[in-house]
């Protein structure tokens, strides 16, 4: 009986740790969402400065390693950073 109580207490403690960790992750997610919203609202020049170096490097990078870099192209086309015909 004592062993069951001990196991129950240990499980309750583990559950509480997981709940606390979950709350911390939710808080971090909220911070990331707010940062994304802020960047989205800011002027296109700032966002362009952040993404443009990646977009400019794509043609050369695709020549070197098309398998991994090509995965980046559709998202950049979708947001209008890379010309689809390039």
Short mmCIF file of N, CA and C in Angstrom, two decimals:
data_model
loop_
_atom_site.label_atom_id
_atom_site.label_comp_id
_atom_site.label_asym_id
_atom_site.label_seq_id
_atom_site.Cartn_x
_atom_site.Cartn_y
_atom_site.Cartn_z
N UNK A 1 0.82 -1.19 0.00
CA UNK A 1 0.00 0.00 0.00
C UNK A 1 0.87 1.26 0.00
N UNK A 2 1.92 1.24 0.83
CA UNK A 2 2.82 2.39 0.87
C UNK A 2 3.52 2.59 -0.47
N UNK A 3 3.82 1.48 -1.11
CA UNK A 3 4.48 1.57 -2.41
C UNK A 3 3.56 2.25 -3.43
N UNK A 4 2.27 1.93 -3.39
CA UNK A 4 1.30 2.56 -4.30
C UNK A 4 1.18 4.06 -4.04
N UNK A 5 1.18 4.43 -2.76
CA UNK A 5 1.12 5.86 -2.41
C UNK A 5 2.36 6.59 -2.92
N UNK A 6 3.50 5.96 -2.73
CA UNK A 6 4.75 6.56 -3.20
C UNK A 6 4.73 6.74 -4.71
N UNK A 7 4.29 5.70 -5.42
CA UNK A 7 4.21 5.78 -6.88
C UNK A 7 3.22 6.86 -7.32
N UNK A 8 2.11 6.94 -6.61
CA UNK A 8 1.09 7.95 -6.93
C UNK A 8 1.65 9.36 -6.74
N UNK A 9 2.38 9.56 -5.64
CA UNK A 9 2.98 10.87 -5.39
C UNK A 9 4.03 11.21 -6.46
N UNK A 10 4.81 10.22 -6.82
CA UNK A 10 5.82 10.44 -7.86
C UNK A 10 5.17 10.79 -9.20
N UNK A 11 4.09 10.08 -9.52
CA UNK A 11 3.39 10.37 -10.77
C UNK A 11 2.75 11.75 -10.74
N UNK A 12 2.19 12.12 -9.60
CA UNK A 12 1.59 13.45 -9.47
C UNK A 12 2.65 14.53 -9.63
N UNK A 13 3.82 14.28 -9.07
CA UNK A 13 4.92 15.23 -9.20
C UNK A 13 5.35 15.36 -10.66
N UNK A 14 5.47 14.22 -11.36
CA UNK A 14 5.86 14.23 -12.78
C UNK A 14 4.81 14.96 -13.62
N UNK A 15 3.55 14.73 -13.32
CA UNK A 15 2.47 15.40 -14.05
C UNK A 15 2.56 16.91 -13.84
N UNK A 16 2.81 17.33 -12.61
CA UNK A 16 2.92 18.76 -12.33
C UNK A 16 4.12 19.37 -13.05
N UNK A 17 5.22 18.63 -13.10
CA UNK A 17 6.40 19.12 -13.84
C UNK A 17 6.05 19.30 -15.32
N UNK A 18 5.33 18.33 -15.89
CA UNK A 18 4.95 18.42 -17.30
C UNK A 18 3.99 19.58 -17.55
N UNK A 19 3.06 19.81 -16.63
CA UNK A 19 2.14 20.95 -16.77
C UNK A 19 2.91 22.27 -16.75
N UNK A 20 3.85 22.36 -15.84
CA UNK A 20 4.65 23.58 -15.74
C UNK A 20 5.48 23.79 -17.01
N UNK A 21 6.06 22.71 -17.50
CA UNK A 21 6.84 22.79 -18.74
C UNK A 21 5.94 23.19 -19.92
N UNK A 22 4.74 22.64 -19.95
CA UNK A 22 3.78 22.96 -21.00
C UNK A 22 3.42 24.45 -20.97
N UNK A 23 3.19 24.98 -19.77
CA UNK A 23 2.89 26.42 -19.64
C UNK A 23 4.05 27.27 -20.12
N UNK A 24 5.26 26.85 -19.82
CA UNK A 24 6.43 27.60 -20.29
C UNK A 24 6.52 27.57 -21.81
N UNK A 25 6.24 26.42 -22.41
CA UNK A 25 6.26 26.31 -23.87
C UNK A 25 5.16 27.16 -24.50
N UNK A 26 3.98 27.17 -23.89
CA UNK A 26 2.89 28.01 -24.41
C UNK A 26 3.27 29.49 -24.34
N UNK A 27 3.93 29.88 -23.25
CA UNK A 27 4.38 31.27 -23.12
C UNK A 27 5.40 31.61 -24.20
N UNK A 28 6.34 30.71 -24.44
CA UNK A 28 7.36 30.93 -25.47
C UNK A 28 6.71 31.02 -26.84
N UNK A 29 5.72 30.18 -27.10
CA UNK A 29 4.99 30.22 -28.37
C UNK A 29 4.30 31.56 -28.55
N UNK A 30 3.69 32.06 -27.50
CA UNK A 30 3.02 33.37 -27.56
C UNK A 30 4.03 34.46 -27.90
N UNK A 31 5.20 34.40 -27.30
CA UNK A 31 6.24 35.39 -27.60
C UNK A 31 6.64 35.31 -29.06
N UNK A 32 6.85 34.10 -29.58
CA UNK A 32 7.21 33.94 -31.00
C UNK A 32 6.10 34.46 -31.91
N UNK A 33 4.85 34.18 -31.57
CA UNK A 33 3.74 34.65 -32.39
C UNK A 33 3.68 36.18 -32.40
N UNK A 34 3.94 36.81 -31.26
CA UNK A 34 3.96 38.26 -31.19
C UNK A 34 5.10 38.84 -32.01
N UNK A 35 6.26 38.19 -31.97
CA UNK A 35 7.40 38.65 -32.76
C UNK A 35 7.10 38.54 -34.25
N UNK A 36 6.48 37.44 -34.67
CA UNK A 36 6.12 37.26 -36.08
C UNK A 36 5.12 38.32 -36.50
N UNK A 37 4.12 38.58 -35.66
CA UNK A 37 3.12 39.59 -35.98
C UNK A 37 3.77 40.97 -36.11
N UNK A 38 4.71 41.26 -35.22
CA UNK A 38 5.41 42.55 -35.27
C UNK A 38 6.21 42.68 -36.56
N UNK A 39 6.95 41.64 -36.91
CA UNK A 39 7.73 41.67 -38.15
C UNK A 39 6.83 41.79 -39.37
N UNK A 40 5.68 41.15 -39.31
CA UNK A 40 4.74 41.22 -40.43
C UNK A 40 4.20 42.63 -40.59
N UNK A 41 3.95 43.30 -39.48
CA UNK A 41 3.40 44.66 -39.54
C UNK A 41 4.45 45.69 -39.95
N UNK A 42 5.71 45.41 -39.67
CA UNK A 42 6.75 46.38 -39.98
C UNK A 42 6.89 46.56 -41.47
N UNK A 43 7.62 47.59 -41.83
CA UNK A 43 7.78 47.91 -43.25
C UNK A 43 8.40 46.76 -44.02
N UNK A 44 8.04 46.64 -45.28
CA UNK A 44 8.56 45.57 -46.13
C UNK A 44 10.06 45.65 -46.30
N UNK A 45 10.64 46.83 -46.15
CA UNK A 45 12.09 46.96 -46.32
C UNK A 45 12.83 46.19 -45.25
N UNK A 46 12.34 46.25 -44.04
CA UNK A 46 13.01 45.54 -42.95
C UNK A 46 12.93 44.04 -43.19
N UNK A 47 11.75 43.56 -43.53
CA UNK A 47 11.59 42.13 -43.80
C UNK A 47 12.42 41.74 -45.00
N UNK A 48 12.43 42.59 -46.02
CA UNK A 48 13.21 42.29 -47.23
C UNK A 48 14.69 42.19 -46.90
N UNK A 49 15.18 43.06 -46.03
CA UNK A 49 16.60 43.01 -45.65
C UNK A 49 16.92 41.70 -44.95
N UNK A 50 15.97 41.15 -44.23
CA UNK A 50 16.22 39.90 -43.52
C UNK A 50 16.22 38.71 -44.47
N UNK A 51 15.35 38.71 -45.47
CA UNK A 51 15.17 37.55 -46.33
C UNK A 51 15.97 37.66 -47.62
N UNK A 52 16.24 38.86 -48.08
CA UNK A 52 16.89 39.06 -49.37
C UNK A 52 18.23 38.33 -49.50
N UNK A 53 19.12 38.36 -48.51
CA UNK A 53 20.38 37.62 -48.67
C UNK A 53 20.15 36.13 -48.95
N UNK A 54 19.16 35.54 -48.32
CA UNK A 54 18.85 34.13 -48.58
C UNK A 54 18.36 33.97 -50.01
N UNK A 55 17.49 34.87 -50.45
CA UNK A 55 16.93 34.79 -51.80
C UNK A 55 18.02 34.97 -52.85
N UNK A 56 18.95 35.88 -52.60
CA UNK A 56 20.03 36.11 -53.57
C UNK A 56 20.98 34.93 -53.63
N UNK A 57 21.15 34.24 -52.53
CA UNK A 57 22.07 33.10 -52.50
C UNK A 57 21.46 31.85 -53.11
N UNK A 58 20.15 31.83 -53.28
CA UNK A 58 19.50 30.61 -53.77
C UNK A 58 19.99 30.12 -55.12
N UNK A 59 20.06 30.97 -56.17
CA UNK A 59 20.48 30.41 -57.47
C UNK A 59 21.83 29.70 -57.41
N UNK A 60 22.82 30.28 -56.74
CA UNK A 60 24.14 29.65 -56.62
C UNK A 60 24.05 28.39 -55.76
N UNK A 61 23.31 28.47 -54.68
CA UNK A 61 23.19 27.32 -53.78
C UNK A 61 22.47 26.16 -54.45
N UNK A 62 21.49 26.47 -55.28
CA UNK A 62 20.77 25.40 -55.97
C UNK A 62 21.69 24.66 -56.91
N UNK A 63 22.62 25.39 -57.55
CA UNK A 63 23.58 24.73 -58.44
C UNK A 63 24.45 23.75 -57.65
N UNK A 64 24.81 24.14 -56.43
CA UNK A 64 25.71 23.31 -55.62
C UNK A 64 24.99 22.13 -54.98
N UNK A 65 23.81 22.37 -54.43
CA UNK A 65 23.10 21.30 -53.72
C UNK A 65 21.60 21.50 -53.90
N UNK A 66 21.09 21.01 -54.99
CA UNK A 66 19.68 21.27 -55.31
C UNK A 66 18.72 20.56 -54.36
N UNK A 67 19.13 19.47 -53.78
CA UNK A 67 18.19 18.70 -52.95
C UNK A 67 17.74 19.45 -51.70
N UNK A 68 18.68 20.01 -50.95
CA UNK A 68 18.29 20.66 -49.69
C UNK A 68 17.83 22.10 -49.90
N UNK A 69 18.47 22.82 -50.80
CA UNK A 69 18.13 24.23 -50.98
C UNK A 69 16.82 24.40 -51.74
N UNK A 70 16.53 23.50 -52.65
CA UNK A 70 15.30 23.62 -53.44
C UNK A 70 14.06 23.60 -52.55
N UNK A 71 14.17 23.00 -51.38
CA UNK A 71 13.04 22.98 -50.45
C UNK A 71 12.71 24.39 -49.96
N UNK A 72 13.68 25.30 -49.98
CA UNK A 72 13.45 26.66 -49.52
C UNK A 72 12.72 27.51 -50.56
N UNK A 73 12.83 27.15 -51.82
CA UNK A 73 12.31 28.00 -52.88
C UNK A 73 10.80 28.19 -52.81
N UNK A 74 9.97 27.14 -52.68
CA UNK A 74 8.52 27.37 -52.65
C UNK A 74 8.07 28.34 -51.57
N UNK A 75 8.55 28.26 -50.32
CA UNK A 75 8.10 29.24 -49.33
C UNK A 75 8.50 30.67 -49.70
N UNK A 76 9.69 30.84 -50.29
CA UNK A 76 10.12 32.18 -50.66
C UNK A 76 9.30 32.71 -51.83
N UNK A 77 8.92 31.84 -52.76
CA UNK A 77 8.06 32.26 -53.86
C UNK A 77 6.69 32.64 -53.31
N UNK A 78 6.20 31.84 -52.37
CA UNK A 78 4.87 32.06 -51.81
C UNK A 78 4.76 33.44 -51.18
N UNK A 79 5.82 33.91 -50.51
CA UNK A 79 5.75 35.22 -49.88
C UNK A 79 6.26 36.33 -50.79
N UNK A 80 6.57 35.99 -52.04
CA UNK A 80 6.93 37.01 -53.02
C UNK A 80 8.36 37.48 -52.96
N UNK A 81 9.25 36.71 -52.38
CA UNK A 81 10.65 37.12 -52.27
C UNK A 81 11.43 36.70 -53.50
N UNK A 82 11.16 35.52 -54.03
CA UNK A 82 11.89 35.00 -55.18
C UNK A 82 10.95 34.96 -56.37
N UNK A 83 11.44 35.42 -57.51
CA UNK A 83 10.65 35.36 -58.73
C UNK A 83 10.50 33.91 -59.14
N UNK A 84 9.28 33.48 -59.42
CA UNK A 84 9.01 32.08 -59.73
C UNK A 84 9.74 31.63 -60.98
N UNK A 85 10.03 32.53 -61.90
CA UNK A 85 10.68 32.16 -63.16
C UNK A 85 12.20 32.09 -63.03
N UNK A 86 12.73 32.61 -61.94
CA UNK A 86 14.19 32.66 -61.77
C UNK A 86 14.77 31.30 -61.55
#
